[in-house]
Amino acid sequence: MSSLTAAFSPPTLTSRPAAGAHHIAILLATYNGAEMLPAQLDSIARQTHQDWSLLVSDDGSHDDTRKIVRAFAAQLPDKRIALIRGPRQGSAQNFLSLLRAAGRVPYVAFADQDDVWFDDKLARAISQLSPSAHPAIYGSATMITDQDLHPLRPSIAFKRPTSFQNALVQNVAGGNTMVVNRMALDALQPASQLAKRIVAHDWWCYQMVTGMGGMMIYDPVPSLLYRQHQENQIGANDTLKARLSRLKRLVRGEFSQWREAHFEALIAAEKWLSNDANLTLSCCAQLKSNRIGKRISSLQESGLYRQTVFGSAALRLATLIGRV
């Protein structure tokens, strides 16, 4: 029988043991998503990897979002599906609250309300994560679509290695593609309490997992249809227009504010990070030195890098003008 709550209540996924060693708790954050949510839920139901449960945190929707979730649960009485009240502090905090609410499950997968997963999304993630004996997170490229799910182009397939030095200045995979293993969750769940000001849960997860000595597994093959619409255009960064928009944010200092919020969370979580990661954070503190020469040398010493030529140039520019 479905564990869907009739009304908002504390999370229930931990009330029963996970179904198996490869059980995945899907963490879905919602807010006024009624128009596009059914397609996402249907794609979850079609997964070839069927050992999953679903925890939905709604951040105060005024449409039929919660009604749609309840109807979905009624259609799948053998699945554990729970609906809880979100913190109403923005998307990042909604996902972090879900992360804590998931309890001690083998894996978690983040889900957005407006995408459509490919049928093998979870199976592919498990096949790459399960051999790992270390903290690990899986993420992939996406197939970008228009609002009506007509494919436009695949997202950029990054080719440089993933690492803490990359994670400090860039995210490489959207949270909608991410699956996290238990060893990473052992740190992420308690550390999330200290990440009060972060702007992106997925970027923070990449930073934390690589910072603790774990690995980010990047799959260049798309795992979902990433729907572009008015509410999520910030997520598309592979066009010239989007890149110029992000460059403007960099010059205005928005990127610097985001970085500082994430650095604050990482420093607060230093006990989970490796010695090398903490040394890198200390080096990065010099990137806003009053002396340009010191900023440049600190960038070189830190080993920070981005994945693309454009991104690398933007990072150097940000360092020169003190906006990194």
CSV table of C-alpha atoms in Angstrom, one decimal:
chain,number,residue,atom,x,y,z
A,1,MET,CA,0.0,0.0,0.0
A,2,SER,CA,1.3,3.5,-0.9
A,3,SER,CA,2.8,5.5,2.0
A,4,LEU,CA,1.5,8.8,0.6
A,5,THR,CA,0.5,11.1,3.3
A,6,ALA,CA,-3.1,12.3,3.1
A,7,ALA,CA,-1.9,15.7,4.3
A,8,PHE,CA,1.4,17.2,5.0
A,9,SER,CA,3.3,15.3,7.7
A,10,PRO,CA,6.9,14.3,8.6
A,11,PRO,CA,8.6,12.2,6.0
A,12,THR,CA,7.7,8.5,5.9
A,13,LEU,CA,10.3,6.9,3.7
A,14,THR,CA,12.4,5.9,6.6
A,15,SER,CA,9.5,4.0,8.3
A,16,ARG,CA,10.3,0.9,6.3
A,17,PRO,CA,13.7,-0.5,5.3
A,18,ALA,CA,14.8,0.0,1.7
A,19,ALA,CA,13.7,-2.7,-0.7
A,20,GLY,CA,17.2,-3.6,-1.8
A,21,ALA,CA,20.9,-2.8,-1.9
A,22,HIS,CA,20.3,-0.7,-5.1
A,23,HIS,CA,17.2,1.1,-3.8
A,24,ILE,CA,17.0,4.7,-4.9
A,25,ALA,CA,15.0,7.4,-3.1
A,26,ILE,CA,13.9,9.9,-5.7
A,27,LEU,CA,13.8,13.4,-4.2
A,28,LEU,CA,11.4,15.7,-6.1
A,29,ALA,CA,11.0,19.4,-5.2
A,30,THR,CA,7.8,21.0,-6.5
A,31,TYR,CA,6.3,24.4,-6.7
A,32,ASN,CA,3.3,25.3,-8.9
A,33,GLY,CA,4.4,22.5,-11.3
A,34,ALA,CA,1.0,21.1,-12.3
A,35,GLU,CA,1.3,21.8,-16.0
A,36,MET,CA,4.5,19.8,-16.5
A,37,LEU,CA,4.6,17.5,-13.5
A,38,PRO,CA,2.5,14.6,-15.0
A,39,ALA,CA,5.0,13.9,-17.8
A,40,GLN,CA,7.9,13.8,-15.2
A,41,LEU,CA,6.0,11.4,-13.0
A,42,ASP,CA,5.1,9.2,-15.9
A,43,SER,CA,8.7,8.9,-16.9
A,44,ILE,CA,9.6,7.9,-13.3
A,45,ALA,CA,7.0,5.2,-13.4
A,46,ARG,CA,8.6,3.9,-16.7
A,47,GLN,CA,12.1,3.4,-15.2
A,48,THR,CA,13.6,0.0,-16.1
A,49,HIS,CA,15.2,0.1,-12.6
A,50,GLN,CA,12.0,-0.3,-10.5
A,51,ASP,CA,13.6,-0.4,-7.0
A,52,TRP,CA,12.7,3.2,-6.1
A,53,SER,CA,10.6,5.2,-3.7
A,54,LEU,CA,9.5,8.9,-4.2
A,55,LEU,CA,9.6,11.7,-1.7
A,56,VAL,CA,8.0,14.9,-2.9
A,57,SER,CA,8.5,18.2,-1.0
A,58,ASP,CA,6.1,20.9,-2.1
A,59,ASP,CA,7.0,24.5,-1.3
A,60,GLY,CA,3.5,25.9,-1.1
A,61,SER,CA,2.0,25.4,-4.5
A,62,HIS,CA,-1.2,27.2,-5.4
A,63,ASP,CA,-2.1,24.9,-8.3
A,64,ASP,CA,-3.0,21.2,-8.5
A,65,THR,CA,0.6,20.0,-7.9
A,66,ARG,CA,-0.2,18.2,-4.6
A,67,LYS,CA,-3.4,16.7,-6.1
A,68,ILE,CA,-1.4,15.3,-9.1
A,69,VAL,CA,1.1,13.7,-6.7
A,70,ARG,CA,-1.7,12.0,-4.7
A,71,ALA,CA,-3.3,10.7,-7.9
A,72,PHE,CA,0.1,9.3,-9.0
A,73,ALA,CA,0.5,7.5,-5.7
A,74,ALA,CA,-3.0,6.0,-6.0
A,75,GLN,CA,-2.0,4.6,-9.4
A,76,LEU,CA,1.0,2.9,-7.9
A,77,PRO,CA,-0.2,1.3,-4.6
A,78,ASP,CA,2.9,-0.9,-4.3
A,79,LYS,CA,5.3,2.1,-4.4
A,80,ARG,CA,6.3,4.1,-1.3
A,81,ILE,CA,5.4,7.7,-2.2
A,82,ALA,CA,5.4,10.5,0.4
A,83,LEU,CA,4.4,14.1,0.2
A,84,ILE,CA,5.8,16.6,2.7
A,85,ARG,CA,5.8,20.3,3.3
A,86,GLY,CA,8.8,22.2,2.0
A,87,PRO,CA,10.7,24.8,3.9
A,88,ARG,CA,9.7,27.7,1.6
A,89,GLN,CA,13.2,29.0,1.5
A,90,GLY,CA,13.9,28.5,-2.2
A,91,SER,CA,14.8,25.6,-4.4
A,92,ALA,CA,18.2,24.8,-2.9
A,93,GLN,CA,16.9,24.6,0.6
A,94,ASN,CA,13.9,22.5,-0.5
A,95,PHE,CA,16.3,19.9,-2.0
A,96,LEU,CA,18.6,20.0,1.0
A,97,SER,CA,15.6,19.3,3.3
A,98,LEU,CA,14.7,16.4,1.0
A,99,LEU,CA,18.2,15.1,1.3
A,100,ARG,CA,17.9,15.0,5.1
A,101,ALA,CA,14.4,13.6,5.0
A,102,ALA,CA,15.4,10.6,2.8
A,103,GLY,CA,17.1,8.9,5.8
A,104,ARG,CA,19.5,6.0,5.4
A,105,VAL,CA,18.8,4.8,1.9
A,106,PRO,CA,21.5,3.3,-0.4
A,107,TYR,CA,21.1,6.0,-3.1
A,108,VAL,CA,19.2,9.2,-3.8
A,109,ALA,CA,18.3,10.8,-7.1
A,110,PHE,CA,17.3,14.4,-7.4
A,111,ALA,CA,14.4,15.2,-9.7
A,112,ASP,CA,13.0,18.4,-11.1
A,113,GLN,CA,9.3,18.8,-11.8
A,114,ASP,CA,9.5,19.8,-15.5
A,115,ASP,CA,11.8,17.2,-17.1
A,116,VAL,CA,11.2,13.8,-18.7
A,117,TRP,CA,13.6,11.0,-17.8
A,118,PHE,CA,14.7,8.4,-20.3
A,119,ASP,CA,13.6,5.0,-19.3
A,120,ASP,CA,17.1,3.8,-18.4
A,121,LYS,CA,18.2,6.8,-16.4
A,122,LEU,CA,18.3,5.2,-13.0
A,123,ALA,CA,19.7,1.9,-14.3
A,124,ARG,CA,22.6,3.7,-16.0
A,125,ALA,CA,23.4,5.6,-12.9
A,126,ILE,CA,23.4,2.5,-10.7
A,127,SER,CA,25.6,0.6,-13.2
A,128,GLN,CA,28.3,3.2,-12.9
A,129,LEU,CA,27.9,3.9,-9.2
A,130,SER,CA,27.6,0.4,-7.8
A,131,PRO,CA,31.2,-0.7,-8.4
A,132,SER,CA,32.5,2.3,-6.3
A,133,ALA,CA,33.8,1.7,-2.8
A,134,HIS,CA,34.2,5.5,-2.2
A,135,PRO,CA,31.8,8.5,-2.0
A,136,ALA,CA,30.5,9.1,-5.5
A,137,ILE,CA,28.0,11.1,-7.4
A,138,TYR,CA,26.7,10.4,-10.9
A,139,GLY,CA,25.6,13.1,-13.3
A,140,SER,CA,25.1,13.3,-17.0
A,141,ALA,CA,24.5,15.5,-20.0
A,142,THR,CA,20.9,16.3,-21.0
A,143,MET,CA,18.9,16.6,-24.2
A,144,ILE,CA,17.7,20.2,-24.2
A,145,THR,CA,14.2,20.7,-25.6
A,146,ASP,CA,11.7,23.5,-26.0
A,147,GLN,CA,8.7,23.9,-23.8
A,148,ASP,CA,6.8,21.2,-25.8
A,149,LEU,CA,9.6,18.6,-25.4
A,150,HIS,CA,10.8,18.9,-29.0
A,151,PRO,CA,14.6,18.2,-28.9
A,152,LEU,CA,16.9,21.1,-29.7
A,153,ARG,CA,20.4,19.9,-29.0
A,154,PRO,CA,22.4,17.9,-26.4
A,155,SER,CA,24.0,19.9,-23.6
A,156,ILE,CA,27.7,20.5,-23.7
A,157,ALA,CA,29.6,17.2,-23.1
A,158,PHE,CA,32.5,18.3,-20.8
A,159,LYS,CA,35.8,16.6,-21.5
A,160,ARG,CA,38.2,17.8,-18.8
A,161,PRO,CA,38.4,15.8,-15.6
A,162,THR,CA,36.0,16.4,-12.7
A,163,SER,CA,37.7,17.5,-9.5
A,164,PHE,CA,37.4,19.7,-6.4
A,165,GLN,CA,39.4,22.4,-8.3
A,166,ASN,CA,36.8,22.4,-11.0
A,167,ALA,CA,33.9,22.2,-8.7
A,168,LEU,CA,34.9,25.3,-6.8
A,169,VAL,CA,34.2,27.5,-9.9
A,170,GLN,CA,31.8,25.4,-11.9
A,171,ASN,CA,29.1,22.7,-11.8
A,172,VAL,CA,29.3,20.1,-14.6
A,173,ALA,CA,25.9,18.3,-14.2
A,174,GLY,CA,22.5,19.5,-13.3
A,175,GLY,CA,20.9,18.1,-10.2
A,176,ASN,CA,18.1,16.7,-12.3
A,177,THR,CA,20.7,14.1,-13.6
A,178,MET,CA,22.4,13.4,-10.3
A,179,VAL,CA,22.3,10.1,-8.3
A,180,VAL,CA,24.4,10.0,-5.0
A,181,ASN,CA,25.7,6.9,-3.2
A,182,ARG,CA,25.5,6.0,0.5
A,183,MET,CA,29.1,6.9,1.3
A,184,ALA,CA,28.6,10.4,0.0
A,185,LEU,CA,25.3,10.7,1.8
A,186,ASP,CA,27.0,10.0,5.1
A,187,ALA,CA,28.6,13.4,4.8
A,188,LEU,CA,26.1,15.3,2.7
A,189,GLN,CA,23.1,14.7,4.9
A,190,PRO,CA,24.6,16.2,8.1
A,191,ALA,CA,26.6,18.8,6.3
A,192,SER,CA,23.5,20.1,4.6
A,193,GLN,CA,22.5,21.7,7.9
A,194,LEU,CA,25.4,24.1,7.5
A,195,ALA,CA,24.7,25.1,3.9
A,196,LYS,CA,22.2,27.8,4.7
A,197,ARG,CA,23.1,30.3,2.0
A,198,ILE,CA,24.1,28.2,-1.0
A,199,VAL,CA,22.4,29.0,-4.3
A,200,ALA,CA,22.5,25.5,-5.9
A,201,HIS,CA,22.2,22.1,-4.2
A,202,ASP,CA,23.7,20.3,-7.2
A,203,TRP,CA,26.8,22.5,-7.3
A,204,TRP,CA,27.3,22.1,-3.6
A,205,CYS,CA,27.0,18.3,-3.9
A,206,TYR,CA,29.7,18.3,-6.6
A,207,GLN,CA,31.9,20.4,-4.3
A,208,MET,CA,31.4,18.3,-1.2
A,209,VAL,CA,31.8,14.9,-2.8
A,210,THR,CA,35.0,15.8,-4.6
A,211,GLY,CA,36.2,17.8,-1.6
A,212,MET,CA,35.9,14.7,0.6
A,213,GLY,CA,38.0,12.7,-1.8
A,214,GLY,CA,35.1,11.1,-3.6
A,215,MET,CA,34.5,11.1,-7.3
A,216,MET,CA,32.1,12.8,-9.7
A,217,ILE,CA,31.1,10.3,-12.5
A,218,TYR,CA,30.2,12.4,-15.5
A,219,ASP,CA,28.3,10.6,-18.3
A,220,PRO,CA,28.4,12.5,-21.6
A,221,VAL,CA,25.3,10.6,-22.8
A,222,PRO,CA,22.0,12.5,-22.0
A,223,SER,CA,19.8,10.8,-19.4
A,224,LEU,CA,16.7,13.0,-19.7
A,225,LEU,CA,14.8,15.7,-21.7
A,226,TYR,CA,15.7,19.0,-20.1
A,227,ARG,CA,12.7,21.3,-20.9
A,228,GLN,CA,13.5,24.9,-21.4
A,229,HIS,CA,10.9,27.4,-20.5
A,230,GLN,CA,10.6,30.9,-19.1
A,231,GLU,CA,11.1,29.8,-15.5
A,232,ASN,CA,14.4,27.9,-16.0
A,233,GLN,CA,16.3,29.6,-18.7
A,234,ILE,CA,19.2,30.2,-16.2
A,235,GLY,CA,19.9,26.6,-16.5
A,236,ALA,CA,20.8,26.7,-20.2
A,237,ASN,CA,24.4,27.9,-20.6
A,238,ASP,CA,25.4,26.4,-23.9
A,239,THR,CA,24.5,29.2,-26.2
A,240,LEU,CA,26.3,32.5,-26.9
A,241,LYS,CA,23.4,34.5,-25.5
A,242,ALA,CA,23.4,32.5,-22.3
A,243,ARG,CA,27.2,32.8,-22.0
A,244,LEU,CA,27.1,36.5,-22.4
A,245,SER,CA,24.3,36.7,-19.8
A,246,ARG,CA,26.5,34.8,-17.4
A,247,LEU,CA,29.5,37.0,-18.2
A,248,LYS,CA,27.4,40.1,-17.3
A,249,ARG,CA,26.5,38.4,-14.0
A,250,LEU,CA,30.2,37.8,-13.4
A,251,VAL,CA,31.1,41.4,-14.0
A,252,ARG,CA,28.3,42.6,-11.7
A,253,GLY,CA,29.7,40.4,-9.0
A,254,GLU,CA,26.8,37.9,-8.8
A,255,PHE,CA,29.2,34.9,-9.4
A,256,SER,CA,31.4,36.2,-6.6
A,257,GLN,CA,28.4,36.3,-4.2
A,258,TRP,CA,27.4,32.8,-5.2
A,259,ARG,CA,31.0,31.5,-4.8
A,260,GLU,CA,31.3,33.2,-1.3
A,261,ALA,CA,28.1,31.6,-0.2
A,262,HIS,CA,29.3,28.1,-1.2
A,263,PHE,CA,32.8,28.7,0.2
A,264,GLU,CA,31.2,29.6,3.5
A,265,ALA,CA,29.3,26.3,3.5
A,266,LEU,CA,32.4,24.4,2.6
A,267,ILE,CA,34.5,26.0,5.3
A,268,ALA,CA,31.7,25.2,7.8
A,269,ALA,CA,31.9,21.5,6.6
A,270,GLU,CA,35.7,21.3,6.8
A,271,LYS,CA,35.6,18.2,9.0
A,272,TRP,CA,34.2,16.2,6.1
A,273,LEU,CA,36.7,17.5,3.6
A,274,SER,CA,40.2,16.2,2.9
A,275,ASN,CA,43.3,18.1,4.0
A,276,ASP,CA,44.1,18.9,0.4
A,277,ALA,CA,40.6,20.4,-0.1
A,278,ASN,CA,40.9,22.5,3.0
A,279,LEU,CA,44.4,23.8,1.8
A,280,THR,CA,42.8,24.7,-1.6
A,281,LEU,CA,40.1,26.6,0.2
A,282,SER,CA,42.8,28.5,2.1
A,283,CYS,CA,44.6,29.4,-1.1
A,284,CYS,CA,41.4,30.6,-2.7
A,285,ALA,CA,41.0,33.1,0.1
A,286,GLN,CA,43.7,35.1,-1.6
A,287,LEU,CA,41.8,35.4,-4.9
A,288,LYS,CA,40.3,38.7,-3.8
A,289,SER,CA,43.6,40.3,-2.7
A,290,ASN,CA,44.0,44.0,-3.3
A,291,ARG,CA,47.1,43.2,-5.4
A,292,ILE,CA,46.4,42.0,-9.0
A,293,GLY,CA,49.7,40.0,-9.0
A,294,LYS,CA,48.7,38.2,-5.8
A,295,ARG,CA,45.3,37.3,-7.3
A,296,ILE,CA,46.9,35.9,-10.5
A,297,SER,CA,49.5,33.8,-8.5
A,298,SER,CA,46.8,32.6,-6.2
A,299,LEU,CA,44.7,31.4,-9.1
A,300,GLN,CA,47.7,29.5,-10.5
A,301,GLU,CA,48.5,28.0,-7.1
A,302,SER,CA,45.0,26.9,-6.4
A,303,GLY,CA,44.7,24.9,-9.6
A,304,LEU,CA,41.2,26.1,-10.3
A,305,TYR,CA,39.9,25.5,-13.8
A,306,ARG,CA,36.7,25.5,-15.8
A,307,GLN,CA,35.8,23.0,-18.5
A,308,THR,CA,35.7,25.2,-21.6
A,309,VAL,CA,37.9,27.8,-23.3
A,310,PHE,CA,35.2,30.4,-22.8
A,311,GLY,CA,34.8,29.4,-19.1
A,312,SER,CA,38.6,29.5,-18.5
A,313,ALA,CA,38.8,33.0,-20.0
A,314,ALA,CA,35.9,34.2,-17.9
A,315,LEU,CA,37.6,32.8,-14.8
A,316,ARG,CA,40.8,34.7,-15.6
A,317,LEU,CA,38.8,37.9,-16.2
A,318,ALA,CA,37.0,37.4,-12.9
A,319,THR,CA,40.3,37.0,-11.1
A,320,LEU,CA,41.7,40.2,-12.7
A,321,ILE,CA,38.8,42.3,-11.7
A,322,GLY,CA,38.4,40.8,-8.3
A,323,ARG,CA,35.1,39.2,-9.0
A,324,VAL,CA,36.0,35.5,-8.6
